[in-house]
XYZ file of C-alpha atoms in Angstrom:
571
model
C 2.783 11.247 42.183
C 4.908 11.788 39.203
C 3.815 8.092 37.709
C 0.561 8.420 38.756
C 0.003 11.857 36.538
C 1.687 9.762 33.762
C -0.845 7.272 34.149
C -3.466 9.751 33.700
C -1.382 11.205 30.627
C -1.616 7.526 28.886
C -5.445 7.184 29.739
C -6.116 10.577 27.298
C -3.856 9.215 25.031
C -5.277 5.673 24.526
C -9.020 7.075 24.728
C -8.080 9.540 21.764
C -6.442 6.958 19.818
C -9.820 4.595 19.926
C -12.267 7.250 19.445
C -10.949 10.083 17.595
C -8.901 7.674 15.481
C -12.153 6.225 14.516
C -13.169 9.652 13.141
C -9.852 9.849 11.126
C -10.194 6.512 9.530
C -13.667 7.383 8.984
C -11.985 10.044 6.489
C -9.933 7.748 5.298
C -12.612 5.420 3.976
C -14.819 8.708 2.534
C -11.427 9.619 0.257
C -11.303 6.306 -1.315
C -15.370 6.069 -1.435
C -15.407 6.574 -5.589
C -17.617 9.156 -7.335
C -20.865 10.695 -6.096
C -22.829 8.010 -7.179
C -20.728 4.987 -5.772
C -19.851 6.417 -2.674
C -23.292 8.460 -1.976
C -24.475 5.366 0.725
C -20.487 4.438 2.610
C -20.482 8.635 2.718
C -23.809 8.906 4.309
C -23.481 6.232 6.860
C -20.385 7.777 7.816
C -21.793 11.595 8.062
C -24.752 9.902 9.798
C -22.614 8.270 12.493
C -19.697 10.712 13.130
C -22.097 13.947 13.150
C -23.110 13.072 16.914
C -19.781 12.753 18.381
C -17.196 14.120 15.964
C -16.631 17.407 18.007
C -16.662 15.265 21.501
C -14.226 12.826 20.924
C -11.192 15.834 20.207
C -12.360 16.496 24.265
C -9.272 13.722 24.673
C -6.646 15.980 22.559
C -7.331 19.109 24.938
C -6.935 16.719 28.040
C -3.793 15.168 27.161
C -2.146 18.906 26.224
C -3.516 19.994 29.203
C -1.864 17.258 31.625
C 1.465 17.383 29.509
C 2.547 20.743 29.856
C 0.772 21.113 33.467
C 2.340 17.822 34.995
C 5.821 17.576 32.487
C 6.469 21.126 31.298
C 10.360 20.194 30.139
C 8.930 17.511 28.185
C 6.331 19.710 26.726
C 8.944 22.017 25.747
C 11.286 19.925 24.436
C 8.480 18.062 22.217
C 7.268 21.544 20.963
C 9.956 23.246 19.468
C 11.287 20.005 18.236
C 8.786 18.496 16.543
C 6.736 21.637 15.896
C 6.338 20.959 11.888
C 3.974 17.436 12.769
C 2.298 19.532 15.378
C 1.066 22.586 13.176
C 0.323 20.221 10.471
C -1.860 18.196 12.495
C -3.360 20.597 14.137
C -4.425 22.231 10.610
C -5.765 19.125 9.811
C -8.285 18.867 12.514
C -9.496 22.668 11.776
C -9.894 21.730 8.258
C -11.325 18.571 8.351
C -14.489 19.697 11.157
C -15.081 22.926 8.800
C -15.128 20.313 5.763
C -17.132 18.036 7.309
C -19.578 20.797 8.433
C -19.713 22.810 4.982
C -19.963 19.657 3.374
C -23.398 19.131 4.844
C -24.405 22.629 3.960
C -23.602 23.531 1.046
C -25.781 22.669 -2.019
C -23.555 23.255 -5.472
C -21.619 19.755 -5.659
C -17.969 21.731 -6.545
C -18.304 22.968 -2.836
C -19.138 19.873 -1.424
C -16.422 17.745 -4.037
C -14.247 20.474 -2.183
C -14.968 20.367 1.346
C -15.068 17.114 1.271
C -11.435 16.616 -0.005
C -10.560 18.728 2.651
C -12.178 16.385 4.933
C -11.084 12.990 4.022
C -7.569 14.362 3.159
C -6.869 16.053 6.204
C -8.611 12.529 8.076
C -4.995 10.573 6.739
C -2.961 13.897 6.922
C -3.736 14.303 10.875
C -3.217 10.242 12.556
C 0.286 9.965 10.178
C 1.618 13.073 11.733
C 0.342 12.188 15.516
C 1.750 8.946 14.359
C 5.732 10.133 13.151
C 5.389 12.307 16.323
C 5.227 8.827 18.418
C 8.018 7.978 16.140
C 10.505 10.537 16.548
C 9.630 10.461 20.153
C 10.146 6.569 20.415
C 13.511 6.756 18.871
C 14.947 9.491 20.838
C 15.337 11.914 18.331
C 13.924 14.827 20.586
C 16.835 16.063 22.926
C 15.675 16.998 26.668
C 16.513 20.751 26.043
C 14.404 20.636 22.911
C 15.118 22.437 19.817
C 16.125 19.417 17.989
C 16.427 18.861 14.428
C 12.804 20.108 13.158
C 13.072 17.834 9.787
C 14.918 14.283 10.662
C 13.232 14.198 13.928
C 9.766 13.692 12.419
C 11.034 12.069 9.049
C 13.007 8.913 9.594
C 12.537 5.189 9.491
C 10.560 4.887 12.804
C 8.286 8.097 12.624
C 7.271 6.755 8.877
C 6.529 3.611 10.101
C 4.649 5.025 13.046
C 2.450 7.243 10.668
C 1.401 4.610 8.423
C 0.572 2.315 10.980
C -1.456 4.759 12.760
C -3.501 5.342 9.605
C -3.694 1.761 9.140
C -4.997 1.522 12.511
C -7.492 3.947 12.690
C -9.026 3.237 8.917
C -9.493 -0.688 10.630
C -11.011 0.771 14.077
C -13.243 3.058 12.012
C -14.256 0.149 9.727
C -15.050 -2.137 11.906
C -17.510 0.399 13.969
C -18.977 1.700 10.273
C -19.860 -2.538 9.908
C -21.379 -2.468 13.386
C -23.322 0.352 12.378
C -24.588 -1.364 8.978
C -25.758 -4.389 10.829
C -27.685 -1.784 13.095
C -29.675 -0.852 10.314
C -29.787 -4.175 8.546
C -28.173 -2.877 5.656
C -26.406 -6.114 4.227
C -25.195 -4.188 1.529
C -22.841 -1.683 3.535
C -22.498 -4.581 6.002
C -20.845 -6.478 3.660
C -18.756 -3.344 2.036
C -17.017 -2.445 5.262
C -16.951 -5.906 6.823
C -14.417 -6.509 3.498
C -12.721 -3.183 4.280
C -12.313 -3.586 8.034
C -10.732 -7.479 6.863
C -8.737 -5.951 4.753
C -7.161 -3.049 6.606
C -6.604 -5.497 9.658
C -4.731 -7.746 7.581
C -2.508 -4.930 6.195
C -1.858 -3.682 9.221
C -0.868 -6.773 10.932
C 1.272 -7.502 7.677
C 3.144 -3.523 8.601
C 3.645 -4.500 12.459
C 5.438 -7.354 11.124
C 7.607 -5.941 8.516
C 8.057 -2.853 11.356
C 9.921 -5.386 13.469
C 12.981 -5.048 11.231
C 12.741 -1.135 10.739
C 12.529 -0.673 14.647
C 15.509 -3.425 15.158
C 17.817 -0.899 13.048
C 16.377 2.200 13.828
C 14.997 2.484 17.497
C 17.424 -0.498 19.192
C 15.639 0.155 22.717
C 12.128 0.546 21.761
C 12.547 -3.139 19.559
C 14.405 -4.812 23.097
C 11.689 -3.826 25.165
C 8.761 -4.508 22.646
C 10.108 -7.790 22.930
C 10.588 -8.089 26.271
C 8.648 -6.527 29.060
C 5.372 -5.420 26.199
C 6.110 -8.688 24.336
C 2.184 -9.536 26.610
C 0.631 -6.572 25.266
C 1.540 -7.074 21.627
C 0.364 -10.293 21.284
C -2.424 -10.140 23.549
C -3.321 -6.717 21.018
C -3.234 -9.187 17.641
C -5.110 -12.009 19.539
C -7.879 -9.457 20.137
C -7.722 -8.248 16.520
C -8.071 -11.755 15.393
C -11.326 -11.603 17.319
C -12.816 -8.243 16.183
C -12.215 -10.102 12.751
C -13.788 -13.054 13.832
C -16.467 -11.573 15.202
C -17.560 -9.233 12.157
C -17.337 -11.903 9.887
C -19.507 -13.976 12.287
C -22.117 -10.759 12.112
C -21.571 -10.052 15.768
C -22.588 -6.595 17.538
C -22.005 -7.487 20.896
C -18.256 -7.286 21.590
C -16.781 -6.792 18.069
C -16.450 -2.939 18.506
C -14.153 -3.850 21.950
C -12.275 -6.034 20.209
C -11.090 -4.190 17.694
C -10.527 -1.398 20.208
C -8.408 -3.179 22.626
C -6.185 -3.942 20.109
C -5.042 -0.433 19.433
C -5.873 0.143 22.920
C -3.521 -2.748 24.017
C -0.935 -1.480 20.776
C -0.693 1.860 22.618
C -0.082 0.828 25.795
C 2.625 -1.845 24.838
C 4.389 1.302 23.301
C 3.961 2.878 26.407
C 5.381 0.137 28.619
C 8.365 -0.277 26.002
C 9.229 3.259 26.703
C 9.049 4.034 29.919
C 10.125 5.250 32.324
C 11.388 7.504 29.857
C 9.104 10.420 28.194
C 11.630 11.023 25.726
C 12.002 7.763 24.129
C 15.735 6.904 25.637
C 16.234 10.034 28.004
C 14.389 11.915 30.228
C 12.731 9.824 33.003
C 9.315 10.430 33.893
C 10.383 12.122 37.693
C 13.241 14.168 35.846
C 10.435 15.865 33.610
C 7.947 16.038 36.444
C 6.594 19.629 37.846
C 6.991 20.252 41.318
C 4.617 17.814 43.928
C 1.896 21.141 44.217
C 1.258 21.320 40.800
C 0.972 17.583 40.486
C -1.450 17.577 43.472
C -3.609 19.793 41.530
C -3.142 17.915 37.749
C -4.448 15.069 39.711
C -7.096 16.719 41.671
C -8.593 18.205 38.212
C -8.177 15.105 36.110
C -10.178 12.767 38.608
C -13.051 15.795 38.898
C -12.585 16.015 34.688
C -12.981 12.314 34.449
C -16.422 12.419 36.988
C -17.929 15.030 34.826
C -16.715 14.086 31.313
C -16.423 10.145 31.120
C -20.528 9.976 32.143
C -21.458 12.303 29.769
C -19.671 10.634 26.678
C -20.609 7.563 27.497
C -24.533 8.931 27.488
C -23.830 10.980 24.119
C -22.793 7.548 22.709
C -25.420 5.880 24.067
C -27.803 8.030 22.532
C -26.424 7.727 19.398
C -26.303 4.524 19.130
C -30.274 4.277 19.874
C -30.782 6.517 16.989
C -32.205 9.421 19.799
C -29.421 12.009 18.184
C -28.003 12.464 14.732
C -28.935 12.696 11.631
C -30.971 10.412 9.718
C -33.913 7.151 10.246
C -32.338 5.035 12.376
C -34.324 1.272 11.700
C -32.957 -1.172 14.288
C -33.274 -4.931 14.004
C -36.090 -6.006 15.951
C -38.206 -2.943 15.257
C -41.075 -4.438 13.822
C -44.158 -2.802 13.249
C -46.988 -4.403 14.497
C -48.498 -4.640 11.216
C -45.657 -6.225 9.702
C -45.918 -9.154 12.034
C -47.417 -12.528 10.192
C -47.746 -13.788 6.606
C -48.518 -10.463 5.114
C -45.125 -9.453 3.345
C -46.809 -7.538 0.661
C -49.511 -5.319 3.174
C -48.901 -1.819 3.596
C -48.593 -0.565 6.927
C -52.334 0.522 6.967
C -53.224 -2.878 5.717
C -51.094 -4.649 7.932
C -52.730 -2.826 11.190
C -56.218 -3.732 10.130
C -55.217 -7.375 9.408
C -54.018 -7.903 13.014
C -56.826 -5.859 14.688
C -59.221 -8.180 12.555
C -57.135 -11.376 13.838
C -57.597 -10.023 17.443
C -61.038 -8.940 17.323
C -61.549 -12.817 15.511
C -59.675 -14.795 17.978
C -61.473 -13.002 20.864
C -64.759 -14.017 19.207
C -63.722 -17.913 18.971
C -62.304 -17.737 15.834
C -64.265 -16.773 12.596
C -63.564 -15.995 9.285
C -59.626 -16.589 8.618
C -58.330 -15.874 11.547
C -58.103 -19.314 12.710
C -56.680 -19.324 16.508
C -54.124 -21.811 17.226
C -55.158 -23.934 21.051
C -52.257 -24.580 23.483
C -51.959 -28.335 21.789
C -51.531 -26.699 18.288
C -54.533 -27.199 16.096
C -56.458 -24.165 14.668
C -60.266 -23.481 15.656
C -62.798 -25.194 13.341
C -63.330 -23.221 10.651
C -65.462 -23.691 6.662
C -64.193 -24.759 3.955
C -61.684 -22.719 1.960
C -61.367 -20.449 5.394
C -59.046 -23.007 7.149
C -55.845 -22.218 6.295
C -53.432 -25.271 4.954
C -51.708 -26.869 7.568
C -47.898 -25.514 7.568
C -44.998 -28.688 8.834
C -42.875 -27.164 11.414
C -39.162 -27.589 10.787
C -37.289 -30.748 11.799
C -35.180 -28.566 14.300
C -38.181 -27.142 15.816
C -39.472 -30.435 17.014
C -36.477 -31.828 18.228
C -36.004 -32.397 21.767
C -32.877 -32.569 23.609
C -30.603 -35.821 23.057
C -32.016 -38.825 25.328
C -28.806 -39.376 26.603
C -27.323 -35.988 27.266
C -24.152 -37.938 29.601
C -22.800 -39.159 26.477
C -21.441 -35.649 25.026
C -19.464 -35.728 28.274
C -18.079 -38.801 28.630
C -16.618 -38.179 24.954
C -14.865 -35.096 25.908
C -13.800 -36.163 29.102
C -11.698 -39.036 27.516
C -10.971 -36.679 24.138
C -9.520 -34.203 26.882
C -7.808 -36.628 28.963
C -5.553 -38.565 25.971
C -4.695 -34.954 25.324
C -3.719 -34.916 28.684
C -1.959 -37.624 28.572
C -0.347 -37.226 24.966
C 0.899 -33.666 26.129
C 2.608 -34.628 29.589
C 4.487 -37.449 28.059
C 6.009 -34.643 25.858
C 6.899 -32.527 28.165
C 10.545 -32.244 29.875
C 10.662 -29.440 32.012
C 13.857 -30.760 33.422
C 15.744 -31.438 30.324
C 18.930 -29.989 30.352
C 18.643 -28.030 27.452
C 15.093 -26.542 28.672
C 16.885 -25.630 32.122
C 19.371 -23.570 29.802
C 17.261 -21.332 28.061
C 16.742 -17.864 28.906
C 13.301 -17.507 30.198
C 11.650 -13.984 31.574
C 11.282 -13.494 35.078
C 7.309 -13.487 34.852
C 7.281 -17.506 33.933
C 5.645 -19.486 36.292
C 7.188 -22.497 38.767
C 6.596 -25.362 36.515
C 4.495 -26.530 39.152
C 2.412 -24.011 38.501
C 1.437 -25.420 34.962
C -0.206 -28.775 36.374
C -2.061 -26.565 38.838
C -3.514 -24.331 36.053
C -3.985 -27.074 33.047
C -6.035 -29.266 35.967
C -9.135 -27.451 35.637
C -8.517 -26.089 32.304
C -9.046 -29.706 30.594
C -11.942 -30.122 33.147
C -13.500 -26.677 31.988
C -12.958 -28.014 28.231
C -15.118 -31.149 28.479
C -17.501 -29.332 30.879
C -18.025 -26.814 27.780
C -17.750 -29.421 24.998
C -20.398 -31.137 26.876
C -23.016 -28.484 27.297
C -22.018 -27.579 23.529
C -22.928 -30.795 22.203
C -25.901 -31.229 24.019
C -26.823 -27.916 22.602
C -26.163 -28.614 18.936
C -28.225 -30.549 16.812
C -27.157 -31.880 13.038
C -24.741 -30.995 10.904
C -23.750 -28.120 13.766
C -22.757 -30.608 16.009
C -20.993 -32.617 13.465
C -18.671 -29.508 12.714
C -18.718 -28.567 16.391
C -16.791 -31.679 17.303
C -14.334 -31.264 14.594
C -13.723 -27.981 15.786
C -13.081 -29.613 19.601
C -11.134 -32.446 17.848
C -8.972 -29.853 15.887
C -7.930 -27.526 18.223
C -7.423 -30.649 20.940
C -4.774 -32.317 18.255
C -2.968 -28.433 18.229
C -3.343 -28.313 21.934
C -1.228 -31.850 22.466
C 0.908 -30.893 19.573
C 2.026 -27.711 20.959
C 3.851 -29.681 23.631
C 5.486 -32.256 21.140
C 6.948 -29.327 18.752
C 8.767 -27.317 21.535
C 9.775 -30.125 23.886
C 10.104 -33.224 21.696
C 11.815 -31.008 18.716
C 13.472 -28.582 20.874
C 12.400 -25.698 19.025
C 10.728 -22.734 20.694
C 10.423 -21.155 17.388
C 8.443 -23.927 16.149
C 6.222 -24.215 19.593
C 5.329 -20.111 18.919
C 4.247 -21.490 15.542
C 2.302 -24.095 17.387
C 0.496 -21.753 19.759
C -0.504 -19.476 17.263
C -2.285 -22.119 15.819
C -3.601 -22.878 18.756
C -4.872 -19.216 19.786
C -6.567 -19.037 15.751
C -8.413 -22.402 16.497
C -9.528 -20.940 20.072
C -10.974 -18.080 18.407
C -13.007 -20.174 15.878
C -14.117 -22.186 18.496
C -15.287 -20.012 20.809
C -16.883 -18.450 17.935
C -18.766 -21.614 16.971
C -19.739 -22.382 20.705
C -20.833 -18.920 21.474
C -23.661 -19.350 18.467
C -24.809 -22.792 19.931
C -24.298 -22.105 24.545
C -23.164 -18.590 25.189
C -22.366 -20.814 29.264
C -20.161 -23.175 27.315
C -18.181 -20.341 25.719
C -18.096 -18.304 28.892
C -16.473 -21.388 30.613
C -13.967 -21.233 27.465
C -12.823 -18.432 28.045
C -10.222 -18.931 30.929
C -8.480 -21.608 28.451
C -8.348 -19.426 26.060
C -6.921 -16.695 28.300
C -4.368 -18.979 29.387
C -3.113 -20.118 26.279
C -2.725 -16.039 25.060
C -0.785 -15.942 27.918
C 1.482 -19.157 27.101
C 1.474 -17.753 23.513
C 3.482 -14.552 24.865
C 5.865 -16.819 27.300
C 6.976 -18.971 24.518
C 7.149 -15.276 22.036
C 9.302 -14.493 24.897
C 12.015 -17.262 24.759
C 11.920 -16.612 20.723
C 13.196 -12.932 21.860
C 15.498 -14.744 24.489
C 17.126 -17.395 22.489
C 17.662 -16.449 18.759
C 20.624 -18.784 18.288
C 19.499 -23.005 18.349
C 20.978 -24.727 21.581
C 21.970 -28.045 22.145
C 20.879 -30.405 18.668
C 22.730 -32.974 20.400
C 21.241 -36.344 20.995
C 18.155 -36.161 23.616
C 19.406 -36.227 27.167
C 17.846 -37.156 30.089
């Protein structure tokens, strides 16, 4: 019951994270906006998409207090008059960034709203860095189980700084990447292409912090580093492979799916933390059972939470809904694909007026048979008769429009069935599974048989020429010339993978090599997706798979930092 309630604990924490952080980094972005002038359109995209659901998403802050101190009351204790400091401060924040963000809107003199909206954007950074030191302090044990710990070093040390920044940097990329979804909502190329650079920019940074973090939690937080890289080790990469996406994706001007990407990363970020640290509460101490109420009380946490999430999750999700249509909020809300019926046609420079009676005229002509200019186009293409200068010109349809499918569709096929099996072929001869330096290593317990690898790769390689197939056949031009070099390309990493940790007997340099390989698998199923959304459906298993051999190998890095056996090859 106790892990169960903890489960429930993790699922407020992780929904917070993704939607209120998006509202902090949302601030973040407005402080770094410029002057009044420059920053007048980013400020009012971001008013106009956080005034809906600003207040809602802090719904996730009450739950998780609520289940904390109901479900682990020691814990509660000993995290509040520890860490008390972080907690006041960022609970100040949030009451003084909602009342700047509402008197912002309000007021009319622009010193009140220069002022209020400090307070907003300022207190947007203040509140994630100290939620983010109070991960910190708690990963690296610094809050004792009877509590009253050091109220200074336990919030400001090497871990708790690097969990702050990060969790800025993570919520100023979520809250980018939503704010470019949002511009491409309203076909607004301009701010499109303003946070698109932002949301790049802030996931590069932050992937460029988790890195350099590596050494500061190595020193600082020993346990919380060993278990990153061991039992989370999935989680983290599987959290930067779906960051690579969300970045993929925006640049790509994607809506469907780029918002999830970007976050399940933090989603997946938090929940490798999570993993790392249990089944401890307190970081190193503290188990989740020894800090559990009695079974009653967790009866009821549980009872409540399941009724909370029946009444709460539906509504959100309808609140968001209905934002995203445009039905609540603030502001014209012009979709894509909301044309006016008078804008339909040739006439780019008609009012809307102008525009209506154009097309009623063309309807009420091509119900009469076609007089006067509105010349009626038959099934087989060619306009009604019409006089003289009334015709209009004859306009060539484009080369792409006309072309059929390829008159030998097999052919696509046959070339990635023999592409995939020589990399087939090329990989297996690589491989030594029972080399004696191989059956040495120290490998995690989750690695599969190695018979399970032939089973698996089988109808991977069948799914890849099934999908480069149907891709091909789709593509037409100078798309399908840069199709197949993205199939030959990420083939050639695919068979090298195997030569660079077998061959050269270097598991660092095989992580290298399926990093590659997980980049190229992005860009292709990128590419595929814009050509046979089928073909990259069927991709997606491979893909999948390789993540997952990405993390294995990540794992044997973790396992084996010292070179074995550079001795001649054995047998």
């Amino acid at each position: 019951m106790a892990e169960l309630v903890a489960v429930f604990l993790f699922i407020g924490v992780v929904a917070y994270a993704v939607l209120g952080g998006a509202d902090f980094g949302a601030g973040f972005w407005d402080l770094i906006a410029g002057g009044a002038k420059r920053g007048r359109e980013p400020r009012h995209l971001i008013d106009v998409s956080l005034a809906p659901v600003w207040e809602a998403n802090h719904t996730w802050l009450i739950y998780c207090l609520v289940v904390l101190w109901t479900g682990f009351p020691s814990a509660f204790a000993a995290i509040t008059t520890t860490l008390y400091i972080p907690l006041l401060l960022a609970l100040l924040g949030i009451v003084l960034r909602g009342a700047g963000f509402a008197f912002r809107k309000a007021t009319v003199r622009t010193e009140e709203q220069r002022l209020y909206g400090a307070a907003f954007a300022v207190s947007s950074v203040l509140t994630p860095y100290c939620f983010g030191a109070i991960a910190g302090g708690l990963a690296s044990g610094r809050v004792p189980t009877a509590g009253n710990g050091d109220a200074v070093s336990s919030w400001v040390n090497p871990s708790s700084i690097l969990g702050g920044i990060l969790a800025v940097l993570a919520c100023s990329y979520v809250a980018a990447t939503y704010l470019t979804v949002e511009a491409l909502h309203r076909d607004d190329d301009k701010l499109y292409r303003y946070y698109r650079d932002r949301a790049i920019a802030a996931g590069a940074v932050t992937g460029a912090v988790s890195i350099a973090g590596i050494f500061v939690l190595h020193a600082d937080s020993p346990r919380l580093f060993d278990r990153l890289s061991g039992p989370a080790l999935p989680l983290v990469v599987l959290a930067a492979v779906g960051g690579l996406v969300g970045l993929a994706l925006l640049w790509a001007k994607r809506t469907v799916g780029t918002r999830v990407a970007a976050a399940g990363a933090v989603a997946l970020v938090i929940v490798g933390w999570g993993v790392a640290q249990t089944p401890y509460l307190l970081g190193t101490h503290l188990s989740i059972t020894e800090a559990a109420a009695p079974s009653a009380s967790l009866a009821v946490v549980v009872g409540v939470a399941i009724v909370a999430g029946l009444l709460i999750v539906p509504s959100l999700v309808l609140l968001f809904r209905l934002s995203g249509r445009g039905v609540v909020g603030v502001g014209d809300r012009p979709f894509r694909g909301s044309v006016a019926r008078g804008e339909r046609g040739n006439g780019e420079d008609m009012t809307e007026g102008e525009g209506t009676a154009a097309s009623m005229s063309e309807r009420s002509g091509t119900a009469k048979g076609g007089g006067g200019g509105g010349a009626a186009l038959t099934k087989s293409g060619r306009g009604v008769r019409g006089t003289g200068a009334d015709r209009a010109p004859a306009v060539p349809l484009e080369s792409t429009a006309v072309q059929g499918p390829p008159r030998h569709r097999w052919v696509p096929y046959a070339l990635c069935a023999g592409a995939v099996t020589a990399t087939a072929v090329v990989g297996a001869r690589a491989t030594r599974p029972d080399a004696r330096w191989y059956r040495e290593l120290n490998t995690p317990d989750w690695q599969p048989p190695p018979w399970a690898f032939g089973a698996v790769w089988t109808p991977l390689y069948a799914s890849i020429a099934v999908a480069g197939g149907r891709a091909l056949n789709a593509a037409r031009g100078p798309q399908r010339k840069a199709l197949a070099g993205e199939f030959a390309a990420n083939l050639a990493l695919n068979a090298g993978w195997n030569n660079l940790f077998f061959r050269l007997r270097s598991p660092l340099a095989g992580l290298a090599g399926t990093l590659l390989l997980d980049a190229s698998n992005v860009r292709l199923l990128t590419r595929v997706a814009r050509t046979d959304r089928k073909a990259a459906a069927i991709l997606l298993p491979y893909a999948a798979w390789c993540a997952y051999a990405t993390c294995l190998n990540a794992s044997i890095v973790a396992r084996n930092h010292e070179p074995r056996h550079r001795g001649p090859v054995d047998g």
